[in-house]
Structure formats: structure tokens, C-alpha cells
Amino acid sequence: MRWAVRTGQAVAGLSRRLGLGQGGIIGGRLTLALAPAALSELAAGRRIVLVSGTNGKTTTSHLLAAALRKAGPVAHNDTGANMADGVLAALMRAPDASLAVLEVDELHLGTVAAAVHPEVVVLLNLTRDQLDRGTEVRTVAAAVRVALTAAPDATVVANADDPMVVWAVPRGSSAVWVQAGSSWLSDSVSCPRCGQALAFPSSSTSSLPSPWPGAGVPAWVCSSCGLRRPVPTWAAELDLAATPAGPVPLALQLPGAFNTANATMALAAGDLLGVHARQAAAAMAALDAVAGRYATIHHGDHELRLLLAKNPAGLTEILEVLEPARSLLIAINAREADGRDTSWLWDAPLETLADRHVIATGERAADLSVRLTYAGVDHATTTDPWAAIAQLRPGKVDVVANYTAFHQLLGHMRPTPAPTSASHRRARPRSTRPAGAR
Amino acid sequence: MGDSSLTIGVLLPDVLGTYGDGGNATVLVQRARWRGIDATVLPLPASAAPAVGCDIYLLGGGENTAQRFAVSWLDRHPALLHSLEYRATTLAVCAGMQILGRTALDERGQTHAGLGLLDLRTTPGPRRAVGEILTRCRLPGVGLLTGFENHRGLTTLGPRLAPLAEVVTGVGNGAAERGRPPVDGAVTDRIVATYLHGPVLARNPALADHLLQQATGQSLEPLDVPAQERLRRTLIHAAGRRYFRRSRWRTRSS
């Protein structure tokens, strides 16, 4: 096994030096091919937390890793490589870390959990995501349920407000329930267990329930099979976390109610590993960007804030943190990693942008443009995001992008220092086309 | 409903709303309003008794559990079924089409009864059909339909039920008879059924206008929505390229 790890590390290093990538996946993949047992051997003796769910895996694992570093070195797949090879690569990179925070794709949770024997599994939410791959939400929830059933020693930190999550946690598991809210219940208004309609007593019947933000989270229940919202012991409030030991202020730099929820889930997980919530919250407050998300980048005359939104639930959340004073650019692609189907754009309430001017961009700008037209949103369409940014008035810009569009922007971004004088040189990123080119 | 107002009922948006098909309601209501027709969207969730007087009903795609729930729910509301059968105009997409049929077989081999409004039967196919689909609509004036399909159903139409379209590229109903071109969906004087998501009306405004004309009994003047025309050109062009690539490959390998 040792030589397999060393070979993998050598290849990962080579990949980094050649500029092919960050080496995370190739090194891990090679080691796994050479020694399939490598993952469980590298995990042995460590205290491991797995973080899974549709949205917020990367952010939550970054928040948790920041908190756990108070207790010692932490192995962490911080780039979001969240299948077995990426997880293995993170453990290879930090051989001496006794703690590990590993984000894991929902459909790979079974494989990874069986190999690493996690002490804690954080389950954030389960909503529709990239449906063209043919995996529907209930199928994903069922796979998570099988994974957790096979890991009875793990404590599950789970979102009590998401019926799909509650169903995915098997009855025998020890669970810490968190009131983490949900801005997206459209996937679980029928009971995940029996298919009958769920009752959300405090919501009106004419529209979908929207319990977040605010305190009135409906205590949903299935009148047919009895599946119901468990009583949470932790709760995400507006800017604090209610913990069993009292309220803890959060002071996060990351925006939005959903990040308060992510942080509360991370606090509950950290608590299980012995990091006090106050101490953890202080570490989390230092984070201002997560793998490029929320990063502020100075680019020529513009200060860009990068926001990732890859599915309707994520986009709905991001729409809530947009700042009206900033220009707004939305970049949509539909490559393999994004899902080839753009119809998810119709599931997010883009009508809320009706008083904004939007720049629609990305490889599928045309699909976005039709959506915005029918939402009554004034917009301009430019396929090339760099040309689009160049046309914006100088100042702050919110850039919302889905997965590959986000990484194209991030990868081609040449951050320049904040301008100090009026006569600064104009930065020209690699991909900039002549001004006005379409 | 009212004389000059149009009501679009979205059936079970909480149960059958998995694939962006709710966008079809947005397209219909806007295309009506842009022509000065007063129109509203009425969500008809499982928790309440449904309105039975809507002019247009929409049934979207959903997962297996959701489909069975939808059949039992619709069965409990005979006045609504009567509207769908004799009075209103209905667009049924994917699972929505399957549940309007006679029977549907699930992956475990169990047969489930449908509502029987359309003479069609669905069985699970060998693999999931996922990807862009281009069809030629049989309704006069509608032309090419572009969509995204994502299903595992093989749908067979009864002898007197007409398909909505012939498939140019993609799978569609999938259960083609020997010597006949592959087809998608089904159409009657009241119901348009198809496997196309996208949402289908966002990509194909002519089909949206067909439904609106059917429901209002008026002939509607054309609308100019440049964004939609650009999207259609791009998608149809891309589908055409795939078609020619495939046929060239076929010629070479034969």
C-alpha cells in the first residue's frame, strides 16, 4: 500500500508542477487503482467527519475544518474533489492529521463511509440537482439511507427541516437534529416515505411553504405514515446559533441565511469532536471566501463578488443575498458537470429581479435570456462574460454563475490589487476578446 | 371561468414539478397577457380541492412515487377528470402523459392503472433516454419542436390515438413499430401530451399559442420574442448537426 501511496503522491506532484491541475484527483485515482484498500488504511486511527447533501457541502466543510483546526491539524479535501479519489488524496496530503473533514458526493457516501468509518456524518439537505443524470431526489435519499444504515456507529448531524433528509436518516442511527431551515421544499411536499402529501400546518395552502428566513419553521408531518419533523436541539437563527448550552453569536462574513444554517450544522459537528461552539464560531468568522465562492476580486474597474448557484435551491438562496446597488451578471453553462438540461432556471423565482438590469451571459445565455424575458426582467445578452463585464459601469458587480461557468471565471481571473490611484493600468485577462466583440 | 379571462391550472405542482415544467404556465400566462388577454396561474396543490373550471390544465413530470400519488389524487376528483376529458385544454408532459394513459408498468414489473383519458400504455425501457430531442409536430403551423427528454418509458399508442410529432433526433415514445417512423407524445382535440421538457413551451412558442387558441377559441396575432427565436435557432441548429453527424456515420458503417 505504501508504494501505491508514494506513486500517487509523485504523480500528484508532477501534475501540480506541470500545471495540469491541483493533483487532487489524479494522485488519488492512481493510488486507488494500485491499492483499492488504500482509503481505509489511510483513514485508520483518524477521527473523521463526512459532509454530504445537495447544497453547501464545500462551505460547511470549510467552516468545520476551520473550527477543528483549533484542536489540531485537519485533513480536508478543500477543493471540492468529493468522490473516493479526492477524499483519498486529501488524506495522502495530510498523513499526520488526526482529524479529517471530508465532503462527499451524496451518491458516493456509501463507498466512502464503508472505507473510512466516520465518527460523524453531516447531512445538510437533499434537493433536485442535475436531473438529466437520471438520479432523482428520492433515489439519492435512498442511497444515503443505505449508506447510513451500513454505518451504525456514526452520529448523524442532520437538518430537521428537510423531510428528505429526515427520511434518509435510518431509525437506528444516533442523530443530532438541527433546525437549519430550507428555502426549498418543492421536492418534499409529498412524503419521501409513502408519497402522500405532507402537512405544513403553519403555511397557507395556496402556495409552497417558505419557512426560511424567520422563526416560523413549520413542524411538518405526514398524516398517512407519521413521518414528522424531529425536535431539533440546535437551531440556526438570524445571526446566531441556538445550542444546547445557550445562544452563540456567529458574526459570519459569508452572506445569507443558508450560510448561518451551514455554520450551525458545522458547530454541532464540531461539538461532537470536542470543539466548543464559541471557539468554533470565532474560527468560522474569519472565513471570507470558500474555494472561490463569495471571493471579492478586483478586476480592472470592477470589484467582482463571485457567487455559485448550480441548481434551483442554490439559485433561490443566492437571489436573497444579491445587493441591489451592485451590477448583476448571471453566467449559465450546460456542460456535463452542470447538467445538460437548463430547465431548472424556470424553477427559481427570477421574477424577483424585475426591478434590476441583468447581464445574461455564459454558453447558455440564450436559455437564460428567454427565462428573464418571461420573468419580465430587463436584460442584455452577451455570451462572453469578459466582454459583458467590460461593458458594465465601473464599480461593484455580483457575478452569479453555475458550476463550470464559475470555474471558467475563477480560472481566468487574474486578480489585480485594489486600485489606489485613478490612473491604474487596465488588467486584461487571458480570455478577454476585443471590446464589443460578440 | 370569466368571459375574457383565462385561468391556467397547474395540477399538483408540489408533486409533479420536478423538471422545470412549471415554466410552461409562466409562458402561457405571459403570452396571453402580452396580447391583452387577462390571464392568471392557479396552483392546484394536493392539500386542497382543485378548481374544476380552469381553461388550461398543466401536468408536469415527476418521480414514480409521485406518479402513483397523482393518479390516486386525480381519481378522487371526478369533476376535475370530467373537465380534462370534455371541457378544458390540457398539456401533459412526461409522467403527466403516462398517468393519463391506461396503464404504466414500473421498474419492479408492477402494473399501475392510469386515468385512461388517453389510449396509451407505458412500460419501462432498457435504459433512460436523456438528452436533446427534436421532433416535427403534426399540428398545423407548429413546425419543429425542440426539447430535453429524461425518462425511461416506452409508450405505445392505441390504434386511433395520433402522436403529437415525428422524432427527428432523440427517442420520444420509444416504442416504434416496424417500418413506422419513431414518434413522440399524443394529441387529441383536448389534450397535448409529450415527453419534451425544456420547458417545452419556453422552447416552442407556437405550441404555446396552439394551446391558447384552443382554450380561447380566438385566433391570436403572432408575437415577436427575439430571445426565443435566437434560442430556437441555436437549439435546432445543434440538433441538426447531431442528426447529420449520425446519418453520415450510418452511411459509412453500412
PDB file of C-alpha atoms in Angstrom, chain A residues 145-275:
ATOM      1  CA  ARG A 145     -30.194   5.922   3.741  1.00  0.00           C
ATOM      2  CA  VAL A 146     -28.430   2.716   2.701  1.00  0.00           C
ATOM      3  CA  ALA A 147     -25.046   4.348   3.400  1.00  0.00           C
ATOM      4  CA  LEU A 148     -26.084   5.449   6.881  1.00  0.00           C
ATOM      5  CA  THR A 149     -27.654   2.089   7.693  1.00  0.00           C
ATOM      6  CA  ALA A 150     -24.288   0.494   6.926  1.00  0.00           C
ATOM      7  CA  ALA A 151     -22.535   2.949   9.281  1.00  0.00           C
ATOM      8  CA  PRO A 152     -24.423   2.483  12.562  1.00  0.00           C
ATOM      9  CA  ASP A 153     -21.542   3.813  14.682  1.00  0.00           C
ATOM     10  CA  ALA A 154     -21.583   7.251  13.056  1.00  0.00           C
ATOM     11  CA  THR A 155     -23.527  10.077  14.676  1.00  0.00           C
ATOM     12  CA  VAL A 156     -25.545  11.932  12.052  1.00  0.00           C
ATOM     13  CA  VAL A 157     -25.870  15.709  12.282  1.00  0.00           C
ATOM     14  CA  ALA A 158     -28.964  16.299  10.171  1.00  0.00           C
ATOM     15  CA  ASN A 159     -31.354  19.036   9.066  1.00  0.00           C
ATOM     16  CA  ALA A 160     -34.731  18.505  10.769  1.00  0.00           C
ATOM     17  CA  ASP A 161     -36.452  20.929   8.387  1.00  0.00           C
ATOM     18  CA  ASP A 162     -35.794  18.861   5.260  1.00  0.00           C
ATOM     19  CA  PRO A 163     -38.211  15.896   5.063  1.00  0.00           C
ATOM     20  CA  MET A 164     -35.984  14.169   2.518  1.00  0.00           C
ATOM     21  CA  VAL A 165     -33.043  14.319   4.963  1.00  0.00           C
ATOM     22  CA  VAL A 166     -35.160  13.086   7.873  1.00  0.00           C
ATOM     23  CA  TRP A 167     -36.293  10.099   5.843  1.00  0.00           C
ATOM     24  CA  ALA A 168     -32.698   9.351   4.805  1.00  0.00           C
ATOM     25  CA  VAL A 169     -31.577   9.009   8.441  1.00  0.00           C
ATOM     26  CA  PRO A 170     -32.394   5.434   9.497  1.00  0.00           C
ATOM     27  CA  ARG A 171     -34.270   4.905  12.747  1.00  0.00           C
ATOM     28  CA  GLY A 172     -31.344   3.153  14.454  1.00  0.00           C
ATOM     29  CA  SER A 173     -28.846   5.973  13.848  1.00  0.00           C
ATOM     30  CA  SER A 174     -27.869   8.279  16.628  1.00  0.00           C
ATOM     31  CA  ALA A 175     -28.787  11.719  15.336  1.00  0.00           C
ATOM     32  CA  VAL A 176     -28.283  15.339  16.348  1.00  0.00           C
ATOM     33  CA  TRP A 177     -31.145  17.309  14.766  1.00  0.00           C
ATOM     34  CA  VAL A 178     -30.575  20.865  13.678  1.00  0.00           C
ATOM     35  CA  GLN A 179     -33.212  23.426  12.742  1.00  0.00           C
ATOM     36  CA  ALA A 180     -31.356  24.526   9.636  1.00  0.00           C
ATOM     37  CA  GLY A 181     -34.302  25.805   7.594  1.00  0.00           C
ATOM     38  CA  SER A 182     -34.957  25.149   3.967  1.00  0.00           C
ATOM     39  CA  SER A 183     -35.628  27.660   1.244  1.00  0.00           C
ATOM     40  CA  TRP A 184     -36.626  24.815  -0.992  1.00  0.00           C
ATOM     41  CA  LEU A 185     -39.362  22.367  -0.107  1.00  0.00           C
ATOM     42  CA  SER A 186     -40.686  21.736  -3.589  1.00  0.00           C
ATOM     43  CA  ASP A 187     -39.062  18.313  -3.656  1.00  0.00           C
ATOM     44  CA  SER A 188     -40.562  17.075  -0.450  1.00  0.00           C
ATOM     45  CA  VAL A 189     -44.107  18.285  -0.246  1.00  0.00           C
ATOM     46  CA  SER A 190     -45.131  14.705  -0.758  1.00  0.00           C
ATOM     47  CA  CYS A 191     -43.850  12.358   1.921  1.00  0.00           C
ATOM     48  CA  PRO A 192     -40.500  10.794   0.986  1.00  0.00           C
ATOM     49  CA  ARG A 193     -41.523   7.576   2.723  1.00  0.00           C
ATOM     50  CA  CYS A 194     -45.069   6.942   1.492  1.00  0.00           C
ATOM     51  CA  GLY A 195     -45.749   9.519  -1.262  1.00  0.00           C
ATOM     52  CA  GLN A 196     -48.780  11.109   0.439  1.00  0.00           C
ATOM     53  CA  ALA A 197     -48.988  14.874   0.853  1.00  0.00           C
ATOM     54  CA  LEU A 198     -47.114  16.288   3.844  1.00  0.00           C
ATOM     55  CA  ALA A 199     -48.891  18.789   6.051  1.00  0.00           C
ATOM     56  CA  PHE A 200     -47.159  22.074   6.867  1.00  0.00           C
ATOM     57  CA  PRO A 201     -49.661  23.363   9.420  1.00  0.00           C
ATOM     58  CA  SER A 202     -48.437  26.956   9.600  1.00  0.00           C
ATOM     59  CA  SER A 203     -48.239  27.536   5.868  1.00  0.00           C
ATOM     60  CA  SER A 204     -51.018  28.621   3.566  1.00  0.00           C
ATOM     61  CA  THR A 205     -52.431  26.128   1.131  1.00  0.00           C
ATOM     62  CA  SER A 206     -52.253  28.338  -1.925  1.00  0.00           C
ATOM     63  CA  SER A 207     -48.513  28.395  -2.391  1.00  0.00           C
ATOM     64  CA  LEU A 208     -45.455  26.398  -1.490  1.00  0.00           C
ATOM     65  CA  PRO A 209     -44.326  26.843   2.098  1.00  0.00           C
ATOM     66  CA  SER A 210     -41.362  29.107   2.600  1.00  0.00           C
ATOM     67  CA  PRO A 211     -40.279  28.781   6.211  1.00  0.00           C
ATOM     68  CA  TRP A 212     -36.917  30.489   5.859  1.00  0.00           C
ATOM     69  CA  PRO A 213     -35.760  33.028   6.949  1.00  0.00           C
ATOM     70  CA  GLY A 214     -37.572  33.630  10.194  1.00  0.00           C
ATOM     71  CA  ALA A 215     -38.598  31.640  13.179  1.00  0.00           C
ATOM     72  CA  GLY A 216     -41.831  30.092  11.926  1.00  0.00           C
ATOM     73  CA  VAL A 217     -40.433  26.843  10.615  1.00  0.00           C
ATOM     74  CA  PRO A 218     -43.429  24.590  10.109  1.00  0.00           C
ATOM     75  CA  ALA A 219     -43.444  21.352  12.049  1.00  0.00           C
ATOM     76  CA  TRP A 220     -44.258  19.230   9.040  1.00  0.00           C
ATOM     77  CA  VAL A 221     -45.903  15.845   9.438  1.00  0.00           C
ATOM     78  CA  CYS A 222     -47.204  13.070   7.209  1.00  0.00           C
ATOM     79  CA  SER A 223     -50.722  12.247   8.318  1.00  0.00           C
ATOM     80  CA  SER A 224     -50.564   8.952   6.488  1.00  0.00           C
ATOM     81  CA  CYS A 225     -47.361   7.243   7.714  1.00  0.00           C
ATOM     82  CA  GLY A 226     -46.425   9.502  10.610  1.00  0.00           C
ATOM     83  CA  LEU A 227     -43.035  10.677   9.362  1.00  0.00           C
ATOM     84  CA  ARG A 228     -42.562  14.011  11.096  1.00  0.00           C
ATOM     85  CA  ARG A 229     -40.066  16.744  11.825  1.00  0.00           C
ATOM     86  CA  PRO A 230     -37.881  15.619  14.735  1.00  0.00           C
ATOM     87  CA  VAL A 231     -37.375  18.048  17.607  1.00  0.00           C
ATOM     88  CA  PRO A 232     -34.088  19.854  16.988  1.00  0.00           C
ATOM     89  CA  THR A 233     -31.538  20.504  19.738  1.00  0.00           C
ATOM     90  CA  TRP A 234     -29.599  23.073  17.692  1.00  0.00           C
ATOM     91  CA  ALA A 235     -31.106  25.920  15.676  1.00  0.00           C
ATOM     92  CA  ALA A 236     -29.871  28.457  13.149  1.00  0.00           C
ATOM     93  CA  GLU A 237     -31.312  31.876  13.957  1.00  0.00           C
ATOM     94  CA  LEU A 238     -30.735  35.145  12.126  1.00  0.00           C
ATOM     95  CA  ASP A 239     -27.156  35.830  13.236  1.00  0.00           C
ATOM     96  CA  LEU A 240     -26.660  33.289  15.969  1.00  0.00           C
ATOM     97  CA  ALA A 241     -26.831  29.593  16.649  1.00  0.00           C
ATOM     98  CA  ALA A 242     -29.052  28.302  19.430  1.00  0.00           C
ATOM     99  CA  THR A 243     -27.064  25.470  21.017  1.00  0.00           C
ATOM    100  CA  PRO A 244     -27.935  23.135  23.906  1.00  0.00           C
ATOM    101  CA  ALA A 245     -25.568  25.306  26.004  1.00  0.00           C
ATOM    102  CA  GLY A 246     -27.209  28.599  25.030  1.00  0.00           C
ATOM    103  CA  PRO A 247     -27.027  31.046  22.121  1.00  0.00           C
ATOM    104  CA  VAL A 248     -23.717  31.571  20.314  1.00  0.00           C
ATOM    105  CA  PRO A 249     -23.262  34.685  18.128  1.00  0.00           C
ATOM    106  CA  LEU A 250     -21.943  33.851  14.660  1.00  0.00           C
ATOM    107  CA  ALA A 251     -20.587  37.065  13.061  1.00  0.00           C
ATOM    108  CA  LEU A 252     -20.039  35.272   9.752  1.00  0.00           C
ATOM    109  CA  GLN A 253     -18.547  37.097   6.796  1.00  0.00           C
ATOM    110  CA  LEU A 254     -20.259  34.650   4.418  1.00  0.00           C
ATOM    111  CA  PRO A 255     -23.649  36.069   3.376  1.00  0.00           C
ATOM    112  CA  GLY A 256     -27.138  34.654   3.627  1.00  0.00           C
ATOM    113  CA  ALA A 257     -29.392  32.661   5.913  1.00  0.00           C
ATOM    114  CA  PHE A 258     -28.237  29.436   4.285  1.00  0.00           C
ATOM    115  CA  ASN A 259     -24.676  30.068   5.479  1.00  0.00           C
ATOM    116  CA  THR A 260     -25.944  30.641   9.030  1.00  0.00           C
ATOM    117  CA  ALA A 261     -27.543  27.216   8.646  1.00  0.00           C
ATOM    118  CA  ASN A 262     -24.324  25.690   7.298  1.00  0.00           C
ATOM    119  CA  ALA A 263     -22.384  27.169  10.207  1.00  0.00           C
ATOM    120  CA  THR A 264     -24.853  25.827  12.768  1.00  0.00           C
ATOM    121  CA  MET A 265     -24.568  22.338  11.280  1.00  0.00           C
ATOM    122  CA  ALA A 266     -20.768  22.682  11.456  1.00  0.00           C
ATOM    123  CA  LEU A 267     -20.929  23.857  15.091  1.00  0.00           C
ATOM    124  CA  ALA A 268     -22.992  20.810  16.050  1.00  0.00           C
ATOM    125  CA  ALA A 269     -20.496  18.515  14.318  1.00  0.00           C
ATOM    126  CA  GLY A 270     -17.521  20.287  15.928  1.00  0.00           C
ATOM    127  CA  ASP A 271     -19.162  19.931  19.320  1.00  0.00           C
ATOM    128  CA  LEU A 272     -19.256  16.143  18.861  1.00  0.00           C
ATOM    129  CA  LEU A 273     -15.489  16.231  18.324  1.00  0.00           C
ATOM    130  CA  GLY A 274     -14.919  18.317  21.419  1.00  0.00           C
ATOM    131  CA  VAL A 275     -14.572  21.830  19.965  1.00  0.00           C
TER     132      VAL A 275
END
